[in-house]
Amino acid sequence: MFMKKAIELAKKGLYKTCPNPAVGAVIVKDGKIIGKGYHKKAGLDHAEVVAIKSVSDKSLLNGATMYVTLEPCNHYGKTPPCSLAILNSHIKRVVIGMLDVNKTASGSVQFLKGKGLDVTVGCLEEACCKLNEIFITNITKQRPFYAMKAAMLLNGCISIKGGVSRYITSTESLEYVHRLRSRYNGVLVGINTILMDDPLLNCRIKRCNQPKRIVLDAFLKIPLSAKIFSFNPTNIYIATRASSDLNKKSILQSMGVNIIECALSGDGIDLIDLSKKLLERDICSVLVEGGSRIHGSFLSANLYDKAHLFYAPKITGSYGAFNVIGSQAASDFSEVKNLKTYTCRRIGNDIIVEGDF
Amino acid sequence: MFMKKAIELAKKGLYKTCPNPAVGAVIVKDGKIIGKGYHKKAGLDHAEVVAIKSVSDKSLLNGATMYVTLEPCNHYGKTPPCSLAILNSHIKRVVIGMLDVNKTASGSVQFLKGKGLDVTVGCLEEACCKLNEIFITNITKQRPFYAMKAAMLLNGCISIKGGVSRYITSTESLEYVHRLRSRYNGVLVGINTILMDDPLLNCRIKRCNQPKRIVLDAFLKIPLSAKIFSFNPTNIYIATRASSDLNKKSILQSMGVNIIECALSGDGIDLIDLSKKLLERDICSVLVEGGSRIHGSFLSANLYDKAHLFYAPKITGSYGAFNVIGSQAASDFSEVKNLKTYTCRRIGNDIIVEGDF
């Protein structure tokens, strides 16, 4: 029950703490919650410290129990170690949801046990892991968390003949896409999507987090007249090869656009190199919005962690249309990618399938 | 309420009355049901007559009301006109769900009104029409009712590279396919499905109606060793061109297989000609199970009335795989086919989308 409360608190920080994990903590004495806190934003106090500070009569902490969704940090980062704050608070028992996957910050279980505290690990572990799927992916895979987003017909086509792809899904689906965008640090498209659809790629919900807008454009074909440039160019990141048109690069940079020079793989951006460079820029989670070849290359490279797939109840032939996955099919069923868990529901007149790879 | 009961009764005959409609009737006197009936099978009594016969004390019929889902027949077919049976029974009021679309049989509303009965039309009309979607299609479009059935990956591929297509969906989906088969008079595949998957195409549910098995094979490529021939060849219908291998045709015929000689359209069977010939053989509803080109040609010819689409939570590239719809994409959104109504639910680990075009 107390860990559930800590998870609820952690969720308040969800999508805002990047590159840090979302963490919640409650302090319990004699079966009552006497303190609580969550991590709001990187650089601000961690959940444990917020919770300790929330207790005005510090004498109450003596012999109290802390429930915290993630192993407290044990190192000096932007803030001092939480393990030390817990020790100094005279809390006597710590119940931890999941161990920290970040080796630099972990170690507080041993530290606190060594100091005589009672430490339990693994309470509601699955829910705590789910909470930090982005953080865990960042640390363990050293890349952003990638989610595939696509709107398609019932047979997987994202366009009709000639690549026309607008207005496949309903207003309700589009609204949900805007909510999704606010949950990711970045949205990403390939240059063909810019050339064909000319999207803004913003989040049209008031006061939402505007995601960084990332365009993969190996040969820097993006026209300076693209709509994406019509506001806030400083949150645009164009990934291109080092040898792309220097003049165009400097015009873009003078507009405030960020250029990420990446290695090539075949005739596209090398996604491993890109991933490293996005993470260096604290872009921890990316909603990949296509098109066909982009989804094909992310899927083939096994980079998708999650999928948000919208289906309109419409169907047409596939010849001359773009399929959502523009890459070679598996030649054996063992190579097909599976959604391990997923949900399926109606959204407006469409269907949405959301799941984890 | 009484019409609802009549609809319930009609449903008992559903899928068994072909080429007749499924019809239910109740007879009500002083607010109580005194008689009921439904049409069980072509050639047997119609629902109205069954209901009248079910009333042992015929004097009760005097002044009673009949609720019947479909306009009573008004002609001598396999049985005498129900309109006459109603008139002779001294029933005074008839409430009808829907008018008969079959001009040969209709006319009883005028007839009964002319004889002084009180006749109302259109009670729960939509539900009554839904009940007889197959019959209505047969009469108004002069062709079988066609339902598309396909099992695919999330991007609409029905195979991986090289056409390998087996075992895409789960056991629960396969079981449901067998239930579906029992609801249609026929199941239909193209020759490529026979050559690649070698299916039995039977219904593996005990005591179910075995659907007729239809193969479109313009050039009579079907091998005599195909598994489909392993039982009951007399329920196999092979549609082929008149000039196909005469020797092979006569071997097949001697096995009991039905050969339907059809016109060609391009290098495939002409679906309009086929439709006419299937209906002549009392094949009123057909579950079209693919593959890609078959679905493409039925969809392009605007022949699909319904869809049963299974999605496994799996995805792979589209290049080198078969998309469920092997035909040219629409070049304008107005040409895309829409499911007017549909449902979407989980079945085993899959998703099923079922709807009406």
PDB file of C-alpha atoms in Angstrom, chain B residues 82-256:
ATOM      1  CA  CYS B  82     -47.988 -17.669 -46.197  1.00  0.00           C
ATOM      2  CA  SER B  83     -50.254 -14.691 -46.877  1.00  0.00           C
ATOM      3  CA  LEU B  84     -53.060 -17.132 -47.600  1.00  0.00           C
ATOM      4  CA  ALA B  85     -52.301 -19.205 -44.498  1.00  0.00           C
ATOM      5  CA  ILE B  86     -52.479 -16.038 -42.380  1.00  0.00           C
ATOM      6  CA  LEU B  87     -55.742 -14.952 -43.998  1.00  0.00           C
ATOM      7  CA  ASN B  88     -57.274 -18.385 -43.485  1.00  0.00           C
ATOM      8  CA  SER B  89     -56.161 -18.523 -39.846  1.00  0.00           C
ATOM      9  CA  HIS B  90     -58.331 -15.461 -38.969  1.00  0.00           C
ATOM     10  CA  ILE B  91     -55.343 -13.581 -37.577  1.00  0.00           C
ATOM     11  CA  LYS B  92     -56.420  -9.928 -37.694  1.00  0.00           C
ATOM     12  CA  ARG B  93     -53.179  -7.992 -37.354  1.00  0.00           C
ATOM     13  CA  VAL B  94     -49.711  -8.566 -38.809  1.00  0.00           C
ATOM     14  CA  VAL B  95     -46.581  -6.703 -37.628  1.00  0.00           C
ATOM     15  CA  ILE B  96     -43.730  -7.093 -40.103  1.00  0.00           C
ATOM     16  CA  GLY B  97     -40.023  -6.423 -39.471  1.00  0.00           C
ATOM     17  CA  MET B  98     -38.949  -5.748 -43.037  1.00  0.00           C
ATOM     18  CA  LEU B  99     -40.442  -5.915 -46.508  1.00  0.00           C
ATOM     19  CA  ASP B 100     -39.288  -8.754 -48.733  1.00  0.00           C
ATOM     20  CA  VAL B 101     -36.644  -7.595 -51.209  1.00  0.00           C
ATOM     21  CA  ASN B 102     -37.560 -10.528 -53.411  1.00  0.00           C
ATOM     22  CA  LYS B 103     -40.117  -9.091 -55.831  1.00  0.00           C
ATOM     23  CA  THR B 104     -41.338 -12.591 -56.796  1.00  0.00           C
ATOM     24  CA  ALA B 105     -42.405 -13.396 -53.249  1.00  0.00           C
ATOM     25  CA  SER B 106     -43.483  -9.965 -52.006  1.00  0.00           C
ATOM     26  CA  GLY B 107     -46.896  -8.323 -52.157  1.00  0.00           C
ATOM     27  CA  SER B 108     -48.531  -9.759 -49.068  1.00  0.00           C
ATOM     28  CA  VAL B 109     -48.788  -6.345 -47.368  1.00  0.00           C
ATOM     29  CA  GLN B 110     -51.146  -5.155 -50.097  1.00  0.00           C
ATOM     30  CA  PHE B 111     -52.891  -8.518 -50.239  1.00  0.00           C
ATOM     31  CA  LEU B 112     -53.572  -8.707 -46.496  1.00  0.00           C
ATOM     32  CA  LYS B 113     -54.539  -5.038 -46.244  1.00  0.00           C
ATOM     33  CA  GLY B 114     -56.942  -5.624 -49.132  1.00  0.00           C
ATOM     34  CA  LYS B 115     -58.505  -8.441 -47.142  1.00  0.00           C
ATOM     35  CA  GLY B 116     -59.081  -6.096 -44.198  1.00  0.00           C
ATOM     36  CA  LEU B 117     -56.152  -7.074 -41.954  1.00  0.00           C
ATOM     37  CA  ASP B 118     -54.266  -4.433 -39.978  1.00  0.00           C
ATOM     38  CA  VAL B 119     -50.684  -4.532 -41.282  1.00  0.00           C
ATOM     39  CA  THR B 120     -47.699  -2.631 -39.841  1.00  0.00           C
ATOM     40  CA  VAL B 121     -44.252  -2.646 -41.452  1.00  0.00           C
ATOM     41  CA  GLY B 122     -40.796  -1.677 -40.121  1.00  0.00           C
ATOM     42  CA  CYS B 123     -40.781  -2.949 -36.535  1.00  0.00           C
ATOM     43  CA  LEU B 124     -37.093  -3.411 -35.479  1.00  0.00           C
ATOM     44  CA  GLU B 125     -36.342  -3.155 -39.165  1.00  0.00           C
ATOM     45  CA  GLU B 126     -32.583  -2.717 -38.809  1.00  0.00           C
ATOM     46  CA  ALA B 127     -32.186  -5.893 -36.744  1.00  0.00           C
ATOM     47  CA  CYS B 128     -34.416  -7.798 -39.178  1.00  0.00           C
ATOM     48  CA  CYS B 129     -32.292  -6.603 -42.125  1.00  0.00           C
ATOM     49  CA  LYS B 130     -29.061  -7.574 -40.326  1.00  0.00           C
ATOM     50  CA  LEU B 131     -30.521 -11.028 -39.764  1.00  0.00           C
ATOM     51  CA  ASN B 132     -30.894 -11.463 -43.485  1.00  0.00           C
ATOM     52  CA  GLU B 133     -27.843  -9.675 -44.828  1.00  0.00           C
ATOM     53  CA  ILE B 134     -26.977 -12.750 -46.879  1.00  0.00           C
ATOM     54  CA  PHE B 135     -30.468 -13.126 -48.358  1.00  0.00           C
ATOM     55  CA  ILE B 136     -30.717  -9.382 -49.103  1.00  0.00           C
ATOM     56  CA  THR B 137     -27.346  -9.430 -50.885  1.00  0.00           C
ATOM     57  CA  ASN B 138     -28.348 -12.510 -52.899  1.00  0.00           C
ATOM     58  CA  ILE B 139     -31.557 -10.889 -54.070  1.00  0.00           C
ATOM     59  CA  THR B 140     -30.508  -7.276 -54.546  1.00  0.00           C
ATOM     60  CA  LYS B 141     -27.009  -7.894 -55.918  1.00  0.00           C
ATOM     61  CA  GLN B 142     -27.684 -11.268 -57.564  1.00  0.00           C
ATOM     62  CA  ARG B 143     -24.483 -12.722 -56.160  1.00  0.00           C
ATOM     63  CA  PRO B 144     -23.323 -14.570 -53.031  1.00  0.00           C
ATOM     64  CA  PHE B 145     -22.605 -12.636 -49.853  1.00  0.00           C
ATOM     65  CA  TYR B 146     -18.812 -12.416 -49.688  1.00  0.00           C
ATOM     66  CA  ALA B 147     -16.825 -12.119 -46.475  1.00  0.00           C
ATOM     67  CA  MET B 148     -13.103 -11.508 -46.449  1.00  0.00           C
ATOM     68  CA  LYS B 149     -11.139 -13.563 -43.945  1.00  0.00           C
ATOM     69  CA  ALA B 150      -7.442 -12.976 -43.383  1.00  0.00           C
ATOM     70  CA  ALA B 151      -4.816 -13.562 -40.717  1.00  0.00           C
ATOM     71  CA  MET B 152      -1.948 -11.123 -40.821  1.00  0.00           C
ATOM     72  CA  LEU B 153       0.862  -9.364 -39.032  1.00  0.00           C
ATOM     73  CA  LEU B 154       0.315  -5.866 -37.658  1.00  0.00           C
ATOM     74  CA  ASN B 155       1.458  -4.335 -40.945  1.00  0.00           C
ATOM     75  CA  GLY B 156      -0.948  -6.302 -43.105  1.00  0.00           C
ATOM     76  CA  CYS B 157       1.496  -8.966 -44.265  1.00  0.00           C
ATOM     77  CA  ILE B 158       0.027 -12.438 -44.561  1.00  0.00           C
ATOM     78  CA  SER B 159       3.425 -14.030 -44.974  1.00  0.00           C
ATOM     79  CA  ILE B 160       7.077 -13.494 -44.298  1.00  0.00           C
ATOM     80  CA  LYS B 161       9.658 -13.605 -47.069  1.00  0.00           C
ATOM     81  CA  GLY B 162       8.932 -16.106 -49.802  1.00  0.00           C
ATOM     82  CA  GLY B 163       5.264 -16.489 -48.959  1.00  0.00           C
ATOM     83  CA  VAL B 164       5.601 -18.545 -45.777  1.00  0.00           C
ATOM     84  CA  SER B 165       2.305 -17.900 -44.072  1.00  0.00           C
ATOM     85  CA  ARG B 166       1.437 -20.670 -41.656  1.00  0.00           C
ATOM     86  CA  TYR B 167       0.942 -20.266 -37.957  1.00  0.00           C
ATOM     87  CA  ILE B 168       0.658 -16.487 -37.943  1.00  0.00           C
ATOM     88  CA  THR B 169      -2.214 -16.426 -35.470  1.00  0.00           C
ATOM     89  CA  SER B 170      -3.002 -18.300 -32.275  1.00  0.00           C
ATOM     90  CA  THR B 171      -5.016 -21.462 -31.620  1.00  0.00           C
ATOM     91  CA  GLU B 172      -8.001 -19.388 -30.449  1.00  0.00           C
ATOM     92  CA  SER B 173      -8.095 -17.553 -33.780  1.00  0.00           C
ATOM     93  CA  LEU B 174      -7.893 -20.808 -35.709  1.00  0.00           C
ATOM     94  CA  GLU B 175     -10.770 -22.229 -33.682  1.00  0.00           C
ATOM     95  CA  TYR B 176     -12.820 -19.170 -34.473  1.00  0.00           C
ATOM     96  CA  VAL B 177     -12.032 -19.602 -38.175  1.00  0.00           C
ATOM     97  CA  HIS B 178     -13.568 -23.056 -37.975  1.00  0.00           C
ATOM     98  CA  ARG B 179     -16.686 -21.605 -36.342  1.00  0.00           C
ATOM     99  CA  LEU B 180     -16.814 -19.003 -39.113  1.00  0.00           C
ATOM    100  CA  ARG B 181     -16.546 -21.663 -41.798  1.00  0.00           C
ATOM    101  CA  SER B 182     -19.639 -23.384 -40.440  1.00  0.00           C
ATOM    102  CA  ARG B 183     -21.623 -20.155 -40.943  1.00  0.00           C
ATOM    103  CA  TYR B 184     -20.921 -19.848 -44.653  1.00  0.00           C
ATOM    104  CA  ASN B 185     -22.096 -22.062 -47.489  1.00  0.00           C
ATOM    105  CA  GLY B 186     -18.686 -21.957 -49.044  1.00  0.00           C
ATOM    106  CA  VAL B 187     -15.051 -21.142 -48.364  1.00  0.00           C
ATOM    107  CA  LEU B 188     -12.975 -19.919 -51.274  1.00  0.00           C
ATOM    108  CA  VAL B 189      -9.248 -19.735 -51.971  1.00  0.00           C
ATOM    109  CA  GLY B 190      -7.066 -19.087 -54.976  1.00  0.00           C
ATOM    110  CA  ILE B 191      -4.862 -21.745 -56.513  1.00  0.00           C
ATOM    111  CA  ASN B 192      -1.725 -20.152 -55.004  1.00  0.00           C
ATOM    112  CA  THR B 193      -3.033 -20.832 -51.509  1.00  0.00           C
ATOM    113  CA  ILE B 194      -3.515 -24.491 -52.465  1.00  0.00           C
ATOM    114  CA  LEU B 195      -0.012 -24.667 -53.931  1.00  0.00           C
ATOM    115  CA  MET B 196       1.660 -22.882 -51.023  1.00  0.00           C
ATOM    116  CA  ASP B 197      -0.305 -23.947 -47.946  1.00  0.00           C
ATOM    117  CA  ASP B 198      -2.129 -27.094 -49.143  1.00  0.00           C
ATOM    118  CA  PRO B 199      -5.086 -26.553 -46.777  1.00  0.00           C
ATOM    119  CA  LEU B 200      -8.001 -28.908 -46.072  1.00  0.00           C
ATOM    120  CA  LEU B 201     -10.484 -26.003 -45.853  1.00  0.00           C
ATOM    121  CA  ASN B 202     -12.899 -28.010 -43.768  1.00  0.00           C
ATOM    122  CA  CYS B 203     -14.712 -27.126 -40.573  1.00  0.00           C
ATOM    123  CA  ARG B 204     -13.157 -29.023 -37.701  1.00  0.00           C
ATOM    124  CA  ILE B 205     -16.103 -28.618 -35.343  1.00  0.00           C
ATOM    125  CA  LYS B 206     -18.176 -31.716 -34.668  1.00  0.00           C
ATOM    126  CA  ARG B 207     -21.580 -31.888 -36.359  1.00  0.00           C
ATOM    127  CA  CYS B 208     -21.064 -28.530 -38.080  1.00  0.00           C
ATOM    128  CA  ASN B 209     -22.192 -27.737 -41.594  1.00  0.00           C
ATOM    129  CA  GLN B 210     -19.267 -28.494 -43.861  1.00  0.00           C
ATOM    130  CA  PRO B 211     -18.876 -25.535 -46.206  1.00  0.00           C
ATOM    131  CA  LYS B 212     -18.451 -26.174 -49.890  1.00  0.00           C
ATOM    132  CA  ARG B 213     -14.796 -25.724 -50.810  1.00  0.00           C
ATOM    133  CA  ILE B 214     -14.227 -23.465 -53.795  1.00  0.00           C
ATOM    134  CA  VAL B 215     -10.903 -23.062 -55.574  1.00  0.00           C
ATOM    135  CA  LEU B 216     -10.272 -20.426 -58.250  1.00  0.00           C
ATOM    136  CA  ASP B 217      -7.891 -22.123 -60.632  1.00  0.00           C
ATOM    137  CA  ALA B 218      -8.128 -20.579 -64.100  1.00  0.00           C
ATOM    138  CA  PHE B 219      -5.408 -22.810 -65.547  1.00  0.00           C
ATOM    139  CA  LEU B 220      -6.264 -25.961 -63.571  1.00  0.00           C
ATOM    140  CA  LYS B 221      -2.879 -26.164 -61.865  1.00  0.00           C
ATOM    141  CA  ILE B 222      -4.231 -27.965 -58.813  1.00  0.00           C
ATOM    142  CA  PRO B 223      -2.252 -31.168 -58.155  1.00  0.00           C
ATOM    143  CA  LEU B 224      -4.341 -34.310 -57.783  1.00  0.00           C
ATOM    144  CA  SER B 225      -2.298 -34.950 -54.637  1.00  0.00           C
ATOM    145  CA  ALA B 226      -3.627 -31.778 -52.944  1.00  0.00           C
ATOM    146  CA  LYS B 227      -4.864 -32.464 -49.407  1.00  0.00           C
ATOM    147  CA  ILE B 228      -8.207 -30.897 -50.218  1.00  0.00           C
ATOM    148  CA  PHE B 229      -9.061 -34.074 -52.175  1.00  0.00           C
ATOM    149  CA  SER B 230      -8.422 -36.271 -49.133  1.00  0.00           C
ATOM    150  CA  PHE B 231     -12.091 -36.285 -48.142  1.00  0.00           C
ATOM    151  CA  ASN B 232     -15.511 -35.588 -49.612  1.00  0.00           C
ATOM    152  CA  PRO B 233     -14.489 -34.431 -53.125  1.00  0.00           C
ATOM    153  CA  THR B 234     -18.167 -33.846 -53.961  1.00  0.00           C
ATOM    154  CA  ASN B 235     -18.171 -30.648 -51.913  1.00  0.00           C
ATOM    155  CA  ILE B 236     -15.238 -29.241 -53.873  1.00  0.00           C
ATOM    156  CA  TYR B 237     -15.939 -26.702 -56.631  1.00  0.00           C
ATOM    157  CA  ILE B 238     -13.101 -25.772 -58.941  1.00  0.00           C
ATOM    158  CA  ALA B 239     -13.680 -22.681 -61.053  1.00  0.00           C
ATOM    159  CA  THR B 240     -11.596 -22.855 -64.183  1.00  0.00           C
ATOM    160  CA  ARG B 241     -11.732 -21.675 -67.787  1.00  0.00           C
ATOM    161  CA  ALA B 242     -13.563 -23.758 -70.385  1.00  0.00           C
ATOM    162  CA  SER B 243     -10.333 -24.542 -72.239  1.00  0.00           C
ATOM    163  CA  SER B 244      -8.510 -26.027 -69.223  1.00  0.00           C
ATOM    164  CA  ASP B 245      -6.940 -29.484 -69.562  1.00  0.00           C
ATOM    165  CA  LEU B 246      -9.922 -31.696 -70.519  1.00  0.00           C
ATOM    166  CA  ASN B 247      -8.290 -34.869 -69.322  1.00  0.00           C
ATOM    167  CA  LYS B 248      -7.578 -33.440 -65.858  1.00  0.00           C
ATOM    168  CA  LYS B 249     -11.125 -32.078 -65.722  1.00  0.00           C
ATOM    169  CA  SER B 250     -12.620 -35.469 -66.406  1.00  0.00           C
ATOM    170  CA  ILE B 251     -10.380 -37.139 -63.809  1.00  0.00           C
ATOM    171  CA  LEU B 252     -11.539 -34.570 -61.256  1.00  0.00           C
ATOM    172  CA  GLN B 253     -15.158 -35.054 -62.252  1.00  0.00           C
ATOM    173  CA  SER B 254     -14.821 -38.795 -61.962  1.00  0.00           C
ATOM    174  CA  MET B 255     -13.595 -38.218 -58.384  1.00  0.00           C
ATOM    175  CA  GLY B 256     -16.820 -36.301 -57.761  1.00  0.00           C
TER     176      GLY B 256
END
